[in-house]
Coordinates of C-alpha atoms in Angstrom, one line a residue:
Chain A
X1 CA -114.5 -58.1 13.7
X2 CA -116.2 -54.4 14.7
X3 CA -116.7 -53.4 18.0
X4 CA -118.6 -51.1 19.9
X5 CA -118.0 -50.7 23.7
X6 CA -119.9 -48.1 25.7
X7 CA -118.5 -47.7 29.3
X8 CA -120.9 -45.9 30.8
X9 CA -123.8 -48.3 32.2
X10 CA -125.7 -45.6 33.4
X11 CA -125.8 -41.4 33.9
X12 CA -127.6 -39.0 35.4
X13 CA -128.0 -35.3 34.4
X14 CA -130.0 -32.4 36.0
X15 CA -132.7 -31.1 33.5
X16 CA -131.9 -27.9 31.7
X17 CA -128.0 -29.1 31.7
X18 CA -125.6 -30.9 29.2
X19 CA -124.6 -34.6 28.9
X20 CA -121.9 -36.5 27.1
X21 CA -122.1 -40.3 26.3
X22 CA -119.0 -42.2 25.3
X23 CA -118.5 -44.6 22.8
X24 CA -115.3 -46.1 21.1
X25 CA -115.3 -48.2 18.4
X26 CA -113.1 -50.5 16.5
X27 CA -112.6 -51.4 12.9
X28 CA -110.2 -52.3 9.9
X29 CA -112.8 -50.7 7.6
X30 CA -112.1 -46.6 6.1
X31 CA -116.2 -46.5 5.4
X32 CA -118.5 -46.7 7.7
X33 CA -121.8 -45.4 9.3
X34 CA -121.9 -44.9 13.2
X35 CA -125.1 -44.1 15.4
X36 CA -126.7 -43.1 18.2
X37 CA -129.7 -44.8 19.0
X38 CA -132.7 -44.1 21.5
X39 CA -134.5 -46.8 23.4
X40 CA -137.4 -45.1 25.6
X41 CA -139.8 -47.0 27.8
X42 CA -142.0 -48.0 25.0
X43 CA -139.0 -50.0 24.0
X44 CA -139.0 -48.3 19.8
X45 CA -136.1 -47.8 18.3
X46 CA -135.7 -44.0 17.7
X47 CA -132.6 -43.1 15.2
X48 CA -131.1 -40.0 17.2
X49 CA -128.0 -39.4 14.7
X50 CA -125.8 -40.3 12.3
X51 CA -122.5 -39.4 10.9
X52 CA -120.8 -41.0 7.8
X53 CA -116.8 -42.2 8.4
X54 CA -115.9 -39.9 5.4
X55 CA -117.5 -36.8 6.5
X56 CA -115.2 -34.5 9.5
X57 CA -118.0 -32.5 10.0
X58 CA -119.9 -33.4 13.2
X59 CA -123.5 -34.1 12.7
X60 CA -125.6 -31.8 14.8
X61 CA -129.7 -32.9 15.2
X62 CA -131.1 -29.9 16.7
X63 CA -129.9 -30.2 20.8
X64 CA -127.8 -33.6 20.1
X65 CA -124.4 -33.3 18.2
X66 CA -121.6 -35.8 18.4
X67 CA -118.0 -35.7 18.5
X68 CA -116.6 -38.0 16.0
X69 CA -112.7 -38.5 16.5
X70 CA -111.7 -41.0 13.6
X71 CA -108.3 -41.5 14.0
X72 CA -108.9 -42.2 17.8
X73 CA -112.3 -44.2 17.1
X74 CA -114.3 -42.2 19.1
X75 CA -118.3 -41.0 18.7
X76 CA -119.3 -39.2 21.9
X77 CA -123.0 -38.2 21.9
X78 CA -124.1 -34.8 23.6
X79 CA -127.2 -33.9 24.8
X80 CA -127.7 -29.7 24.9
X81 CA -130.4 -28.7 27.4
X82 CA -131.6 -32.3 28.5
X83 CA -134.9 -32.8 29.2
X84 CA -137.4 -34.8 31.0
X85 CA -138.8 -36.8 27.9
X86 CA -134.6 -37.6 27.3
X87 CA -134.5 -40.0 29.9
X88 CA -134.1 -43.3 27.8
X89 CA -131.5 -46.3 27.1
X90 CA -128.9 -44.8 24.6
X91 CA -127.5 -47.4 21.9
X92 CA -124.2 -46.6 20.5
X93 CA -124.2 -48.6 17.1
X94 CA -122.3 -49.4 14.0
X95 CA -122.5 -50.3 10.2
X96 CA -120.0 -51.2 7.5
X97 CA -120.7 -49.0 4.0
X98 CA -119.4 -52.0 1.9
X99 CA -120.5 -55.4 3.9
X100 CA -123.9 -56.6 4.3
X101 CA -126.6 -55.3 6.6
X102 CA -125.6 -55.6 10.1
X103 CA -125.7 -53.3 12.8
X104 CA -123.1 -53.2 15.5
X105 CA -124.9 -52.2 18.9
X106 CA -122.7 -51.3 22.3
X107 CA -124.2 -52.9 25.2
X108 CA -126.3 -49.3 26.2
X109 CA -126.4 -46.5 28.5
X110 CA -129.3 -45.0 30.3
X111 CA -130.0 -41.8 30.7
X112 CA -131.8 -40.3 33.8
X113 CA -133.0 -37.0 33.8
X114 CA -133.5 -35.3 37.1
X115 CA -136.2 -32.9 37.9
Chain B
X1 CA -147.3 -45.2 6.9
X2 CA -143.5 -46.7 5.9
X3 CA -143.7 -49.4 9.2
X4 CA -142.3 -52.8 10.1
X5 CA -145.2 -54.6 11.9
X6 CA -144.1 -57.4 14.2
X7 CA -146.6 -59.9 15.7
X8 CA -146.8 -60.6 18.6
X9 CA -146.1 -57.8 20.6
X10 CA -145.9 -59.8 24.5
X11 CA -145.8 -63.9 24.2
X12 CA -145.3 -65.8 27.2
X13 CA -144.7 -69.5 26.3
X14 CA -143.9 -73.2 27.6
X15 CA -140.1 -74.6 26.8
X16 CA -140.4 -76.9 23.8
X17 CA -143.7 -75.4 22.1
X18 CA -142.9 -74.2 19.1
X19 CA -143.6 -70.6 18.1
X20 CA -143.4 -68.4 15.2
X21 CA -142.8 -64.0 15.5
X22 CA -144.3 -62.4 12.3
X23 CA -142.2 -59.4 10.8
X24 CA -143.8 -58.0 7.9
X25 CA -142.8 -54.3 6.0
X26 CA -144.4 -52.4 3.8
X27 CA -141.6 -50.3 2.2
X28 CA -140.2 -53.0 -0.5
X29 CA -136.8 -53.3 1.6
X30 CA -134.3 -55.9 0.2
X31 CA -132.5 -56.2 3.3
X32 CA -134.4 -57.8 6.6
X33 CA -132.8 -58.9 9.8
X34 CA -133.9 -60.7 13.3
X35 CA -132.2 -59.0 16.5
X36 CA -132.4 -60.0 20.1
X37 CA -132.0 -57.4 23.0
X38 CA -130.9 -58.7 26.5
X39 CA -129.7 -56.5 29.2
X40 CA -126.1 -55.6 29.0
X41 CA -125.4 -57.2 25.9
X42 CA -127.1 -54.5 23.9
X43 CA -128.9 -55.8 20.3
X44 CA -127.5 -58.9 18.3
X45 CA -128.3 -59.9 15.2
X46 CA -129.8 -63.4 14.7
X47 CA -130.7 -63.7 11.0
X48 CA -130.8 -61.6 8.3
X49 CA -132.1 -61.7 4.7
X50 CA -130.4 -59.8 1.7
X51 CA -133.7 -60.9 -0.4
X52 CA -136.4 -63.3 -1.3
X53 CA -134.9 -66.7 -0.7
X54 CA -131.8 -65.6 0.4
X55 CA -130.6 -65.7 4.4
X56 CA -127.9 -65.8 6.5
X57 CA -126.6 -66.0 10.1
X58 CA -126.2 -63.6 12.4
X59 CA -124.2 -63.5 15.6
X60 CA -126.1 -65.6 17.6
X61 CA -128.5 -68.0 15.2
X62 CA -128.5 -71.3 17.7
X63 CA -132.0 -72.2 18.0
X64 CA -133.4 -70.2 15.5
X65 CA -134.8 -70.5 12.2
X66 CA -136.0 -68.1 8.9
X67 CA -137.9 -68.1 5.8
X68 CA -137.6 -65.6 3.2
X69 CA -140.5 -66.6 0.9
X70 CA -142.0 -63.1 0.2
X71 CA -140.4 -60.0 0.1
X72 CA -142.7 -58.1 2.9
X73 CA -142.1 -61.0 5.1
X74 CA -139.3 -62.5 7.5
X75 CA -141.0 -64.6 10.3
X76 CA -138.4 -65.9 12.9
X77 CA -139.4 -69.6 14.1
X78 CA -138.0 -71.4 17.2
X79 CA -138.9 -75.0 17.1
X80 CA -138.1 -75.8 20.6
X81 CA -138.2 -72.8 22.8
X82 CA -135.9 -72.8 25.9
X83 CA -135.8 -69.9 29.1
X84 CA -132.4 -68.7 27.5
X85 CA -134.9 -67.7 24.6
X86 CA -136.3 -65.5 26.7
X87 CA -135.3 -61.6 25.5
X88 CA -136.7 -59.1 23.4
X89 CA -136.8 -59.5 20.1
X90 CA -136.0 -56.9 17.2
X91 CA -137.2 -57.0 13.2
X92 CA -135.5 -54.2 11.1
X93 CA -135.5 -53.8 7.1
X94 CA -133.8 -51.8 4.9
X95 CA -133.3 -50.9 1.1
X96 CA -130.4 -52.3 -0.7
X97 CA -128.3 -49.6 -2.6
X98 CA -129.1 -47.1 -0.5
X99 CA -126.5 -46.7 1.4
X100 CA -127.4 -43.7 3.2
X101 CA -131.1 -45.1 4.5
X102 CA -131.2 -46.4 7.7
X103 CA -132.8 -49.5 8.9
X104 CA -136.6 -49.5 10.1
X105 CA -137.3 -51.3 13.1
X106 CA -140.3 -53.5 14.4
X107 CA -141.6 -52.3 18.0
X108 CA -140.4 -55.7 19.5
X109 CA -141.6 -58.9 20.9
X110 CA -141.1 -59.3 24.3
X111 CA -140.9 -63.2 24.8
X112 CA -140.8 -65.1 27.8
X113 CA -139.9 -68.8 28.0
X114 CA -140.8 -70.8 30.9

């Protein structure tokens, strides 16, 4: 069965500066989606980024880009130039390409932003 | 507006009344699923539905139930609500072969079982 373990419960990051969020993953599958979610306040379920198992190119979504390291199963999310509307739960998540529907969440990280 | 409308938004109930959460979507997705968000654990799925008549479990479907009898529509029903039932709840859809379109999601239930 997937996993997705995110070890950081929470993190704090001045505002202008740069963050990095872990997450590690494990599968027996080649194809594969991974995620980042965002969780703010209001609770929605904002899609931050995604990156496809077969591509090696990083995705990039204007200040968040990730490091995707397949071989080690690793999807680190980085936030350039953090700012105060930022500050959210972070969801690290998971979907097979070839087996139903279901999305593998870590267990969350929030973000604070300080002033 | 593509949206998955769940109803209701804050229910605070007694243990053993039975209660139903709408999901309903307006995008003709295939694919619907029930999640529940609980601190540390992250989201698990309960249910989902790969069509009209067609449903499965998730990871965690004791106490649950689902009915897939229209498309739009995926209602989650707990017959006999207990305070372990109490989390945040999480409807998301999604097309089938489309492999690279990602799940809408609901804005949550937050339900709390006394």
């Amino acid at each position: 069965a997937q996993t997705v373990t995110q070890s950081q419960p929470e993190m704090s990051v001045q505002e202008a500066e740069t963050v990095t969020l872990s997450c590690t993953y494990d599968t027996s599958e080649s194809d594969y989606y991974l995620f980042w979610y965002k969780q703010p306040p209001s609770r929605q379920m904002i899609l931050v980024i995604r990156q496809e198992a077969y591509k090696q190119q990083n995705a990039t979504e204007n200040r968040f880009s990730v490091n995707f390291q397949k071989a080690a199963k690793s999807f680190s999310l980085k936030i350039s130039d953090s700012q105060l509307g930022d500050a959210a739960m972070y969801f690290c998540a998971y979907r097979s390409a070839v087996f139903g529907d279901k999305i593998i969440f870590g267990k969350g990280t929030r973000l604070h932003i300080l002033p | 507006e593509a949206q998955v409308t769940q109803n209701p938004r804050y229910l605070i109930t007694v243990t053993g009344k039975k209660l139903t959460v709408t999901c309903s979507q307006n995008m003709n997705h295939e694919y619907m699923s029930w999640y529940r968000q609980d601190p540390g654990l992250g989201l698990r799925q309960i249910y989902y539905s790969m069509n009209v008549e067609v449903t499965d479990k998730g990871d965690v479907p004791e106490g649950y139930k689902v009915s897939r009898k229209e498309k739009r529509n995926f209602p989650l029903i707990l017959e006999s609500p207990s305070p372990n039932q109490t989390s945040l709840y999480f409807c998301a859809s999604r097309p089938v072969g489309q492999p690279n379109t990602e799940a809408f999601f609901g804005q949550g239930t937050r339900l709390t079982v006394v």
